[in-house]
mmCIF file of C-alpha atoms in Angstrom:
data_model
loop_
_atom_site.group_PDB
_atom_site.id
_atom_site.type_symbol
_atom_site.label_atom_id
_atom_site.label_comp_id
_atom_site.label_asym_id
_atom_site.label_seq_id
_atom_site.Cartn_x
_atom_site.Cartn_y
_atom_site.Cartn_z
ATOM 1 C CA MET A 1 -0.064 0.091 -0.036
ATOM 2 C CA PHE A 2 1.523 3.266 -1.121
ATOM 3 C CA ASP A 3 0.696 6.891 0.061
ATOM 4 C CA VAL A 4 1.305 8.162 -3.517
ATOM 5 C CA VAL A 5 1.809 6.498 -6.865
ATOM 6 C CA VAL A 6 3.480 8.865 -9.436
ATOM 7 C CA ILE A 7 2.763 7.850 -13.116
ATOM 8 C CA GLY A 8 5.603 9.069 -15.279
ATOM 9 C CA GLY A 9 9.334 9.354 -14.568
ATOM 10 C CA GLY A 10 10.313 12.416 -16.417
ATOM 11 C CA PRO A 11 11.533 15.563 -14.640
ATOM 12 C CA SER A 12 8.083 16.264 -13.205
ATOM 13 C CA GLY A 13 7.295 12.880 -11.940
ATOM 14 C CA ALA A 14 10.773 12.152 -10.681
ATOM 15 C CA THR A 15 10.844 15.442 -8.766
ATOM 16 C CA ALA A 16 7.428 14.783 -7.225
ATOM 17 C CA ALA A 17 8.486 11.271 -6.201
ATOM 18 C CA GLU A 18 11.790 12.532 -4.617
ATOM 19 C CA ASP A 19 10.103 15.246 -2.717
ATOM 20 C CA LEU A 20 7.451 13.001 -1.263
ATOM 21 C CA ALA A 21 9.889 10.210 -0.465
ATOM 22 C CA ARG A 22 12.124 12.699 1.396
ATOM 23 C CA SER A 23 9.179 13.819 3.358
ATOM 24 C CA GLY A 24 8.671 10.226 4.600
ATOM 25 C CA TYR A 25 5.867 9.085 2.366
ATOM 26 C CA LYS A 26 5.732 5.628 0.774
ATOM 27 C CA VAL A 27 5.856 6.401 -2.881
ATOM 28 C CA ALA A 28 6.032 4.298 -6.182
ATOM 29 C CA LEU A 29 7.383 5.804 -9.339
ATOM 30 C CA LEU A 30 5.986 4.114 -12.410
ATOM 31 C CA ASP A 31 7.736 4.836 -15.674
ATOM 32 C CA ARG A 32 8.063 3.398 -19.212
ATOM 33 C CA ALA A 33 11.747 2.748 -19.740
ATOM 34 C CA GLY A 34 13.447 3.639 -23.089
ATOM 35 C CA ARG A 35 11.606 6.704 -23.987
ATOM 36 C CA ILE A 36 13.632 9.881 -24.625
ATOM 37 C CA LYS A 37 11.533 13.049 -25.103
ATOM 38 C CA PRO A 38 12.738 15.465 -27.885
ATOM 39 C CA CYS A 39 14.030 18.398 -26.126
ATOM 40 C CA GLY A 40 16.650 21.170 -26.707
ATOM 41 C CA GLY A 41 17.897 20.595 -23.156
ATOM 42 C CA ALA A 42 18.199 24.203 -21.884
ATOM 43 C CA ILE A 43 17.956 24.837 -18.165
ATOM 44 C CA PRO A 44 18.294 28.117 -16.341
ATOM 45 C CA PRO A 45 20.454 28.859 -13.329
ATOM 46 C CA ARG A 46 17.468 28.959 -11.066
ATOM 47 C CA LEU A 47 16.788 25.222 -11.797
ATOM 48 C CA ILE A 48 20.274 24.309 -10.987
ATOM 49 C CA ALA A 49 20.026 26.213 -7.559
ATOM 50 C CA ASP A 50 16.402 25.161 -6.724
ATOM 51 C CA PHE A 51 16.768 21.439 -7.528
ATOM 52 C CA ASN A 52 20.463 21.033 -6.486
ATOM 53 C CA LEU A 53 21.605 19.808 -9.902
ATOM 54 C CA PRO A 54 25.238 18.635 -9.967
ATOM 55 C CA ASP A 55 27.598 20.166 -12.506
ATOM 56 C CA ALA A 56 28.238 16.633 -14.052
ATOM 57 C CA GLN A 57 24.693 16.663 -15.529
ATOM 58 C CA ILE A 58 25.468 19.872 -17.478
ATOM 59 C CA VAL A 59 26.930 18.768 -20.895
ATOM 60 C CA ALA A 60 27.471 22.380 -22.151
ATOM 61 C CA LYS A 61 27.329 25.890 -20.816
ATOM 62 C CA ILE A 62 25.791 28.390 -23.241
ATOM 63 C CA THR A 63 26.966 32.067 -23.132
ATOM 64 C CA THR A 64 25.306 33.415 -26.255
ATOM 65 C CA ALA A 65 21.952 33.095 -27.896
ATOM 66 C CA ARG A 66 21.624 33.803 -31.617
ATOM 67 C CA MET A 67 18.184 34.903 -33.071
ATOM 68 C CA ILE A 68 17.963 34.342 -36.838
ATOM 69 C CA SER A 69 15.264 35.993 -38.908
ATOM 70 C CA PRO A 70 13.533 34.762 -42.134
ATOM 71 C CA THR A 71 15.957 36.794 -44.263
ATOM 72 C CA GLY A 72 19.011 35.390 -42.396
ATOM 73 C CA ARG A 73 19.710 38.495 -40.400
ATOM 74 C CA HIS A 74 20.803 37.578 -36.914
ATOM 75 C CA VAL A 75 21.501 39.142 -33.519
ATOM 76 C CA ASP A 76 23.703 37.648 -30.897
ATOM 77 C CA ILE A 77 22.547 38.149 -27.349
ATOM 78 C CA PRO A 78 25.272 37.662 -24.735
ATOM 79 C CA ILE A 79 24.163 35.934 -21.440
ATOM 80 C CA GLU A 80 25.633 38.234 -18.858
ATOM 81 C CA ASN A 81 26.565 37.144 -15.428
ATOM 82 C CA GLY A 82 26.072 33.410 -15.904
ATOM 83 C CA PHE A 83 25.226 30.751 -18.439
ATOM 84 C CA VAL A 84 22.376 28.615 -19.650
ATOM 85 C CA GLY A 85 23.100 24.984 -18.829
ATOM 86 C CA MET A 86 22.337 22.193 -21.337
ATOM 87 C CA VAL A 87 21.365 18.617 -20.423
ATOM 88 C CA ASP A 88 20.969 15.468 -22.495
ATOM 89 C CA ARG A 89 17.480 14.060 -21.588
ATOM 90 C CA GLU A 90 18.748 10.438 -22.133
ATOM 91 C CA HIS A 91 20.929 10.789 -19.078
ATOM 92 C CA PHE A 92 19.241 13.553 -17.187
ATOM 93 C CA ASP A 93 15.915 11.923 -16.657
ATOM 94 C CA GLU A 94 17.475 8.671 -15.461
ATOM 95 C CA PHE A 95 19.627 10.658 -13.053
ATOM 96 C CA LEU A 96 16.421 12.210 -11.509
ATOM 97 C CA ARG A 97 14.685 8.766 -11.316
ATOM 98 C CA VAL A 98 17.742 7.282 -9.604
ATOM 99 C CA ARG A 99 17.842 10.198 -7.179
ATOM 100 C CA ALA A 100 14.164 9.732 -6.291
ATOM 101 C CA ALA A 101 14.864 5.982 -5.684
ATOM 102 C CA GLN A 102 17.731 6.870 -3.397
ATOM 103 C CA ALA A 103 15.371 9.089 -1.469
ATOM 104 C CA GLY A 104 13.172 6.017 -0.901
ATOM 105 C CA ALA A 105 10.759 5.929 -3.965
ATOM 106 C CA VAL A 106 10.005 2.358 -5.218
ATOM 107 C CA ARG A 107 10.511 2.189 -8.987
ATOM 108 C CA ALA A 108 8.197 0.172 -11.222
ATOM 109 C CA THR A 109 8.758 -0.219 -14.881
ATOM 110 C CA GLY A 110 5.777 -0.575 -17.317
ATOM 111 C CA THR A 111 2.850 1.001 -19.012
ATOM 112 C CA TYR A 112 -0.025 2.670 -17.246
ATOM 113 C CA LEU A 113 -3.390 0.926 -18.103
ATOM 114 C CA ARG A 114 -6.091 2.359 -15.792
ATOM 115 C CA ILE A 115 -7.019 3.241 -12.170
ATOM 116 C CA ASP A 116 -9.048 0.529 -10.565
ATOM 117 C CA ARG A 117 -11.562 1.789 -7.891
ATOM 118 C CA SER A 118 -13.087 -1.589 -7.076
ATOM 119 C CA GLY A 119 -11.330 -1.811 -3.664
ATOM 120 C CA PRO A 120 -11.248 0.232 -0.579
ATOM 121 C CA THR A 121 -8.544 2.430 -2.140
ATOM 122 C CA PRO A 122 -7.696 3.266 -5.764
ATOM 123 C CA ALA A 123 -5.003 1.092 -7.467
ATOM 124 C CA VAL A 124 -2.850 1.954 -10.471
ATOM 125 C CA ILE A 125 -2.993 -1.022 -12.884
ATOM 126 C CA TYR A 126 -0.030 -1.304 -15.260
ATOM 127 C CA ARG A 127 1.592 -3.771 -17.679
ATOM 128 C CA ASP A 128 4.865 -4.882 -16.324
ATOM 129 C CA LYS A 129 7.625 -4.426 -18.999
ATOM 130 C CA VAL A 130 9.519 -7.535 -18.200
ATOM 131 C CA THR A 131 6.717 -10.082 -17.716
ATOM 132 C CA GLY A 132 3.940 -8.467 -19.777
ATOM 133 C CA ASN A 133 1.520 -9.055 -16.924
ATOM 134 C CA ALA A 134 -0.857 -6.648 -15.401
ATOM 135 C CA ARG A 135 0.160 -5.489 -11.885
ATOM 136 C CA SER A 136 -1.448 -3.433 -9.264
ATOM 137 C CA LEU A 137 -0.128 -0.489 -7.187
ATOM 138 C CA PRO A 138 -2.754 0.254 -4.336
ATOM 139 C CA THR A 139 -2.398 3.791 -3.217
ATOM 140 C CA ARG A 140 -4.109 6.739 -1.420
ATOM 141 C CA LEU A 141 -3.305 9.342 -4.076
ATOM 142 C CA ILE A 142 -2.093 9.453 -7.651
ATOM 143 C CA ILE A 143 0.044 12.080 -9.448
ATOM 144 C CA GLY A 144 -0.295 11.931 -13.254
ATOM 145 C CA ALA A 145 2.965 13.082 -14.686
ATOM 146 C CA ASP A 146 2.843 11.020 -17.894
ATOM 147 C CA GLY A 147 3.457 13.853 -20.469
ATOM 148 C CA ALA A 148 1.451 15.600 -23.063
ATOM 149 C CA ARG A 149 -1.476 13.598 -24.185
ATOM 150 C CA SER A 150 -1.531 12.203 -20.771
ATOM 151 C CA SER A 151 -3.546 9.086 -20.319
ATOM 152 C CA VAL A 152 -4.195 9.779 -16.672
ATOM 153 C CA ALA A 153 -5.453 13.365 -17.551
ATOM 154 C CA ARG A 154 -7.638 11.933 -20.377
ATOM 155 C CA ASP A 155 -9.179 9.415 -17.897
ATOM 156 C CA GLU A 156 -9.551 11.574 -14.964
ATOM 157 C CA VAL A 157 -9.773 15.357 -15.792
ATOM 158 C CA PRO A 158 -12.581 16.577 -18.046
ATOM 159 C CA GLY A 159 -11.374 18.689 -20.964
ATOM 160 C CA ALA A 160 -7.774 17.584 -20.665
ATOM 161 C CA GLU A 161 -7.814 16.028 -24.196
ATOM 162 C CA ARG A 162 -8.525 19.445 -25.780
ATOM 163 C CA ILE A 163 -5.203 20.991 -24.704
ATOM 164 C CA PRO A 164 -3.356 22.635 -27.745
ATOM 165 C CA TYR A 165 0.070 21.388 -28.512
ATOM 166 C CA VAL A 166 3.089 21.746 -30.905
ATOM 167 C CA ILE A 167 4.548 18.570 -32.424
ATOM 168 C CA ALA A 168 8.312 18.813 -31.783
ATOM 169 C CA TYR A 169 11.013 16.816 -33.629
ATOM 170 C CA HIS A 170 14.688 16.839 -33.345
ATOM 171 C CA GLU A 171 17.757 14.879 -34.263
ATOM 172 C CA ILE A 172 20.680 14.461 -31.929
ATOM 173 C CA ILE A 173 23.840 14.627 -34.078
ATOM 174 C CA GLU A 174 27.544 14.352 -33.460
ATOM 175 C CA ALA A 175 28.790 17.806 -32.868
ATOM 176 C CA PRO A 176 31.083 19.290 -35.486
ATOM 177 C CA GLU A 177 34.207 21.331 -34.817
ATOM 178 C CA ALA A 178 33.571 24.880 -33.962
ATOM 179 C CA THR A 179 33.101 27.105 -37.039
ATOM 180 C CA ALA A 180 31.525 30.538 -37.816
ATOM 181 C CA ALA A 181 28.336 28.692 -38.351
ATOM 182 C CA TYR A 182 28.470 26.480 -35.266
ATOM 183 C CA ASP A 183 29.611 27.571 -31.841
ATOM 184 C CA PRO A 184 29.612 24.971 -29.021
ATOM 185 C CA LYS A 185 28.699 27.764 -26.495
ATOM 186 C CA ARG A 186 25.870 29.389 -28.619
ATOM 187 C CA CYS A 187 22.251 28.415 -29.080
ATOM 188 C CA ASP A 188 20.760 29.259 -32.401
ATOM 189 C CA VAL A 189 16.955 30.005 -32.599
ATOM 190 C CA ILE A 190 15.627 30.109 -36.141
ATOM 191 C CA TYR A 191 12.506 32.180 -36.733
ATOM 192 C CA ASP A 192 11.761 31.279 -40.311
ATOM 193 C CA GLY A 193 8.472 30.087 -41.870
ATOM 194 C CA ALA A 194 10.415 27.889 -44.225
ATOM 195 C CA ILE A 195 11.523 25.843 -41.226
ATOM 196 C CA SER A 196 8.525 26.343 -39.000
ATOM 197 C CA PRO A 197 5.418 28.354 -40.071
ATOM 198 C CA ASP A 198 4.115 28.877 -36.518
ATOM 199 C CA PHE A 199 6.968 28.112 -34.097
ATOM 200 C CA TYR A 200 10.797 28.070 -34.536
ATOM 201 C CA GLY A 201 13.823 25.752 -35.214
ATOM 202 C CA TRP A 202 16.798 25.396 -33.108
ATOM 203 C CA VAL A 203 20.442 24.287 -32.945
ATOM 204 C CA PHE A 204 21.508 23.639 -29.352
ATOM 205 C CA PRO A 205 24.927 22.305 -28.493
ATOM 206 C CA HIS A 206 25.252 19.361 -26.065
ATOM 207 C CA GLY A 207 28.962 19.151 -25.706
ATOM 208 C CA LYS A 208 29.974 16.116 -27.822
ATOM 209 C CA SER A 209 26.541 16.187 -29.542
ATOM 210 C CA ALA A 210 23.882 18.760 -30.526
ATOM 211 C CA SER A 211 20.082 18.890 -30.848
ATOM 212 C CA VAL A 212 18.832 20.124 -34.224
ATOM 213 C CA GLY A 213 14.979 20.408 -34.531
ATOM 214 C CA MET A 214 11.836 22.356 -34.902
ATOM 215 C CA GLY A 215 8.058 22.202 -33.989
ATOM 216 C CA SER A 216 4.772 23.202 -35.418
ATOM 217 C CA MET A 217 1.052 22.978 -34.646
ATOM 218 C CA ILE A 218 0.277 22.497 -38.369
ATOM 219 C CA LYS A 219 -0.363 18.781 -39.107
ATOM 220 C CA ASP A 220 0.752 19.040 -42.730
ATOM 221 C CA VAL A 221 4.236 20.240 -41.914
ATOM 222 C CA ASP A 222 6.889 17.582 -42.810
ATOM 223 C CA LEU A 223 8.932 17.678 -39.576
ATOM 224 C CA LYS A 224 11.719 15.452 -40.776
ATOM 225 C CA GLN A 225 12.067 17.408 -44.085
ATOM 226 C CA ALA A 226 12.165 20.811 -42.290
ATOM 227 C CA THR A 227 14.783 19.519 -39.844
ATOM 228 C CA ALA A 228 16.793 18.230 -42.924
ATOM 229 C CA ASP A 229 16.530 21.779 -44.366
ATOM 230 C CA LEU A 230 17.600 23.224 -41.096
ATOM 231 C CA ARG A 231 20.571 21.027 -40.964
ATOM 232 C CA ALA A 232 21.581 21.945 -44.499
ATOM 233 C CA ALA A 233 21.182 25.770 -43.799
ATOM 234 C CA SER A 234 23.341 25.327 -40.635
ATOM 235 C CA GLY A 235 26.061 23.267 -42.443
ATOM 236 C CA LEU A 236 25.258 20.156 -40.346
ATOM 237 C CA THR A 237 24.085 17.785 -43.101
ATOM 238 C CA ASP A 238 27.158 15.576 -42.906
ATOM 239 C CA CYS A 239 27.169 15.258 -39.164
ATOM 240 C CA PRO A 240 26.349 11.550 -38.151
ATOM 241 C CA THR A 241 22.913 11.239 -36.550
ATOM 242 C CA ILE A 242 22.836 9.579 -33.177
ATOM 243 C CA ARG A 243 19.038 9.392 -32.628
ATOM 244 C CA ARG A 244 15.745 10.892 -33.837
ATOM 245 C CA GLU A 245 12.894 11.719 -31.464
ATOM 246 C CA GLY A 246 9.450 13.326 -31.797
ATOM 247 C CA ALA A 247 6.505 14.183 -29.296
ATOM 248 C CA PRO A 248 3.766 16.717 -28.531
ATOM 249 C CA ILE A 249 4.557 19.726 -26.464
ATOM 250 C CA PRO A 250 1.557 21.448 -24.749
ATOM 251 C CA LEU A 251 1.186 25.198 -25.125
ATOM 252 C CA LYS A 252 -1.359 26.115 -22.453
ATOM 253 C CA PRO A 253 -1.837 25.028 -18.782
ATOM 254 C CA LEU A 254 -5.047 23.156 -18.147
ATOM 255 C CA ASP A 255 -7.669 25.109 -16.142
ATOM 256 C CA CYS A 256 -8.031 22.151 -13.702
ATOM 257 C CA TRP A 257 -5.249 19.827 -12.569
ATOM 258 C CA ASP A 258 -7.116 17.480 -10.367
ATOM 259 C CA ASN A 259 -10.224 15.288 -10.344
ATOM 260 C CA GLY A 260 -11.522 16.492 -6.986
ATOM 261 C CA ARG A 261 -10.994 13.001 -5.592
ATOM 262 C CA ASP A 262 -7.591 11.350 -5.616
ATOM 263 C CA VAL A 263 -5.589 12.424 -8.717
ATOM 264 C CA VAL A 264 -3.537 15.537 -9.432
ATOM 265 C CA LEU A 265 -1.613 16.312 -12.620
ATOM 266 C CA ALA A 266 1.983 17.601 -12.995
ATOM 267 C CA GLY A 267 4.306 18.775 -15.774
ATOM 268 C CA ASP A 268 3.283 18.369 -19.423
ATOM 269 C CA ALA A 269 0.168 16.464 -18.304
ATOM 270 C CA ALA A 270 -0.951 19.757 -16.783
ATOM 271 C CA GLY A 271 0.271 21.692 -19.766
ATOM 272 C CA VAL A 272 2.968 23.670 -18.026
ATOM 273 C CA VAL A 273 5.348 24.356 -20.933
ATOM 274 C CA ALA A 274 6.130 28.084 -21.586
ATOM 275 C CA PRO A 275 4.459 29.526 -24.619
ATOM 276 C CA SER A 276 6.785 31.152 -27.248
ATOM 277 C CA SER A 277 9.825 29.610 -26.000
ATOM 278 C CA GLY A 278 8.629 25.991 -25.497
ATOM 279 C CA GLU A 279 10.716 25.754 -22.410
ATOM 280 C CA GLY A 280 9.566 22.883 -20.253
ATOM 281 C CA ILE A 281 12.230 21.215 -17.971
ATOM 282 C CA TYR A 282 12.202 23.994 -15.238
ATOM 283 C CA TYR A 283 8.418 24.247 -15.260
ATOM 284 C CA ALA A 284 7.956 20.506 -15.284
ATOM 285 C CA MET A 285 10.180 20.161 -12.055
ATOM 286 C CA VAL A 286 8.257 23.018 -10.437
ATOM 287 C CA GLY A 287 5.005 21.337 -11.470
ATOM 288 C CA GLY A 288 6.263 18.130 -9.795
ATOM 289 C CA ARG A 289 7.245 19.932 -6.646
ATOM 290 C CA VAL A 290 3.829 21.748 -6.195
ATOM 291 C CA ALA A 291 1.945 18.503 -7.029
ATOM 292 C CA ALA A 292 3.975 16.803 -4.212
ATOM 293 C CA THR A 293 3.162 19.839 -1.999
ATOM 294 C CA ALA A 294 -0.461 19.382 -2.788
ATOM 295 C CA ALA A 295 -0.462 15.708 -2.279
ATOM 296 C CA SER A 296 1.304 16.024 1.014
ATOM 297 C CA ALA A 297 -1.252 18.536 2.244
ATOM 298 C CA CYS A 298 -4.172 16.354 1.274
ATOM 299 C CA LEU A 299 -2.625 13.312 2.944
ATOM 300 C CA ALA A 300 -2.135 15.338 6.133
ATOM 301 C CA SER A 301 -5.522 16.996 6.186
ATOM 302 C CA GLY A 302 -7.734 14.468 4.467
ATOM 303 C CA ARG A 303 -9.229 17.348 2.487
ATOM 304 C CA VAL A 304 -9.350 16.531 -1.334
ATOM 305 C CA ARG A 305 -9.659 20.299 -1.954
ATOM 306 C CA ASP A 306 -6.132 20.583 -1.120
ATOM 307 C CA LEU A 307 -5.153 18.911 -4.384
ATOM 308 C CA LYS A 308 -6.013 22.283 -5.881
ATOM 309 C CA LEU A 309 -3.005 23.741 -4.327
ATOM 310 C CA ALA A 310 -0.736 22.329 -7.185
ATOM 311 C CA ARG A 311 -2.247 24.689 -9.677
ATOM 312 C CA GLN A 312 -2.657 27.575 -7.304
ATOM 313 C CA LEU A 313 0.923 27.686 -6.199
ATOM 314 C CA PHE A 314 2.187 27.285 -9.757
ATOM 315 C CA MET A 315 0.074 29.989 -11.316
ATOM 316 C CA ARG A 316 0.651 32.305 -8.348
ATOM 317 C CA GLU A 317 4.322 32.614 -9.294
ATOM 318 C CA HIS A 318 4.292 31.991 -13.165
ATOM 319 C CA LYS A 319 0.911 33.039 -14.456
ATOM 320 C CA THR A 320 2.122 36.490 -15.585
ATOM 321 C CA VAL A 321 5.130 35.204 -17.320
ATOM 322 C CA PHE A 322 3.098 32.648 -19.246
ATOM 323 C CA ARG A 323 0.527 35.358 -20.279
ATOM 324 C CA VAL A 324 3.236 37.582 -21.581
ATOM 325 C CA LEU A 325 4.915 34.734 -23.547
ATOM 326 C CA ALA A 326 1.613 33.683 -24.983
ATOM 327 C CA SER A 327 0.952 37.255 -26.081
ATOM 328 C CA MET A 328 4.462 37.479 -27.782
ATOM 329 C CA GLN A 329 3.803 34.168 -29.666
ATOM 330 C CA ASN A 330 0.433 35.250 -30.810
ATOM 331 C CA ALA A 331 1.891 38.645 -31.950
ATOM 332 C CA TYR A 332 5.076 37.654 -33.723
ATOM 333 C CA TYR A 333 4.890 33.992 -34.779
ATOM 334 C CA ARG A 334 2.084 34.399 -37.311
ATOM 335 C CA SER A 335 4.044 35.444 -40.434
ATOM 336 C CA ASP A 336 7.606 35.874 -41.611
ATOM 337 C CA GLU A 337 7.065 39.733 -41.633
ATOM 338 C CA ARG A 338 6.283 39.587 -37.985
ATOM 339 C CA ARG A 339 9.160 37.214 -37.283
ATOM 340 C CA GLU A 340 11.376 39.642 -39.032
ATOM 341 C CA ARG A 341 10.178 42.340 -36.735
ATOM 342 C CA PHE A 342 10.701 40.224 -33.729
ATOM 343 C CA VAL A 343 14.399 39.643 -34.516
ATOM 344 C CA SER A 344 14.783 43.470 -35.040
ATOM 345 C CA LEU A 345 13.330 44.038 -31.687
ATOM 346 C CA CYS A 346 15.863 41.615 -30.162
ATOM 347 C CA HIS A 347 18.735 44.109 -31.128
ATOM 348 C CA ASP A 348 17.448 46.341 -28.344
ATOM 349 C CA ILE A 349 19.884 46.144 -25.357
ATOM 350 C CA ASP A 350 17.028 46.532 -22.896
ATOM 351 C CA VAL A 351 14.962 43.679 -24.554
ATOM 352 C CA GLN A 352 18.101 41.542 -24.308
ATOM 353 C CA ARG A 353 18.761 42.290 -20.657
ATOM 354 C CA LEU A 354 15.202 42.045 -19.416
ATOM 355 C CA THR A 355 14.481 38.918 -21.472
ATOM 356 C CA PHE A 356 17.466 36.965 -20.050
ATOM 357 C CA GLU A 357 17.066 38.335 -16.522
ATOM 358 C CA ALA A 358 13.538 36.981 -16.622
ATOM 359 C CA TYR A 359 14.710 33.704 -18.187
ATOM 360 C CA MET A 360 17.565 33.195 -15.603
ATOM 361 C CA ASN A 361 15.434 34.084 -12.603
ATOM 362 C CA LYS A 362 11.961 32.962 -13.841
ATOM 363 C CA LYS A 363 10.226 36.114 -12.945
ATOM 364 C CA LEU A 364 9.498 39.416 -14.719
ATOM 365 C CA VAL A 365 11.972 42.260 -14.049
ATOM 366 C CA LYS A 366 10.123 45.181 -12.392
ATOM 367 C CA ALA A 367 13.032 47.431 -11.429
ATOM 368 C CA ARG A 368 13.374 49.201 -14.726
ATOM 369 C CA PRO A 369 10.170 51.060 -15.568
ATOM 370 C CA MET A 370 11.662 53.180 -18.351
ATOM 371 C CA ALA A 371 13.033 50.167 -20.083
ATOM 372 C CA HIS A 372 9.662 48.447 -20.035
ATOM 373 C CA LEU A 373 8.099 51.595 -21.371
ATOM 374 C CA LYS A 374 10.659 51.883 -24.252
ATOM 375 C CA ILE A 375 10.022 48.166 -25.177
ATOM 376 C CA GLY A 376 6.385 48.678 -25.095
ATOM 377 C CA LEU A 377 6.603 51.599 -27.476
ATOM 378 C CA LYS A 378 8.883 49.691 -29.826
ATOM 379 C CA ASN A 379 6.508 46.715 -29.728
ATOM 380 C CA LEU A 380 3.568 49.080 -30.659
ATOM 381 C CA ALA A 381 5.595 50.561 -33.475
ATOM 382 C CA HIS A 382 6.485 47.136 -35.016
ATOM 383 C CA LEU A 383 3.070 45.638 -34.692
ATOM 384 C CA THR A 384 1.382 48.723 -36.240
ATOM 385 C CA ARG A 385 4.149 48.900 -38.935
ATOM 386 C CA LEU A 386 5.144 52.352 -38.027
ATOM 387 C CA VAL A 387 8.676 51.387 -38.429
ATOM 388 C CA SER A 388 10.482 49.163 -40.993
ATOM 389 C CA ALA A 389 10.744 45.430 -40.236
ATOM 390 C CA THR A 390 14.534 45.736 -40.325
ATOM 391 C CA ARG A 391 14.625 48.663 -37.969
ATOM 392 C CA THR A 392 16.259 47.898 -34.598
#
């Protein structure tokens, strides 16, 4: 009998399992082994600090971000007073699962099937990977952290299946030698409708390897061909391919994260991926932490309404950032002309500083009112076409 069964062993589920196990609860962590999520792998310094991430997990330290427009213009944005860390999800996720097990979580490997409520408490039924047999994990509470298109969310939370998402695809390649086109300390973000008509493409260094990919909400887009075109444009066609991965990435947090009974969602299952940037690792781990907090409160009080704490705690800190990023995506990703204007806007030193201060610290910067005013006026000028798309 478990206090909590966590379904899904990505960053969100592993974090929830570790937090609960360290708090003395009996926890099971159910995960499908062998799946690697397509992910650029970027993590901010706040994640490293908040979740005690060892330096050994960081495969590259990025000091510059390059924004590339549809016409090939680019702006290099230095990352002042720090770096953006890069992780390889193949090893990073397993590190988090091992750490949860070391904290006391019991690992189970298999595929979630359903929640059985025929007994005195719910039980998670899963198909064991080794034997193929159905097995049961009786529990008091369940955390669904099984990713976008979550089976737990679909079964337990009304409306969860209608969440909007981007289909992301990337190829992990052997990193080339440093050149003018490829810098192992620089992330390239490509805003070009020929690569992605409604999102962006990327080239992110991972030390000995690199992630090259893109995403789109449009079903007719050929993700593999677009990635091949991106590799060609970036001079990476001849680099050997290590692996290929694709998966949906949600773009909007769900309005409800629990079933009002015994299930709470976390991470991609709850839709907590940042609009515009598609950043998910930090928000997934925060989602796992607040889900663990909500589960702990519910177990201590016996009040199922305490499960709502997960969403309340998350949105209290991150709602404004998500709204700003969603507005930016809606404003600038709709056409190449708008994307050209967005890259022009990135030349502004205040845009660069405020953007990366917000990214590094995961909160909007309020200490520079005149900078915010100037950026607002420049945004208005570009969106109303009062200035040229190439004006900085």
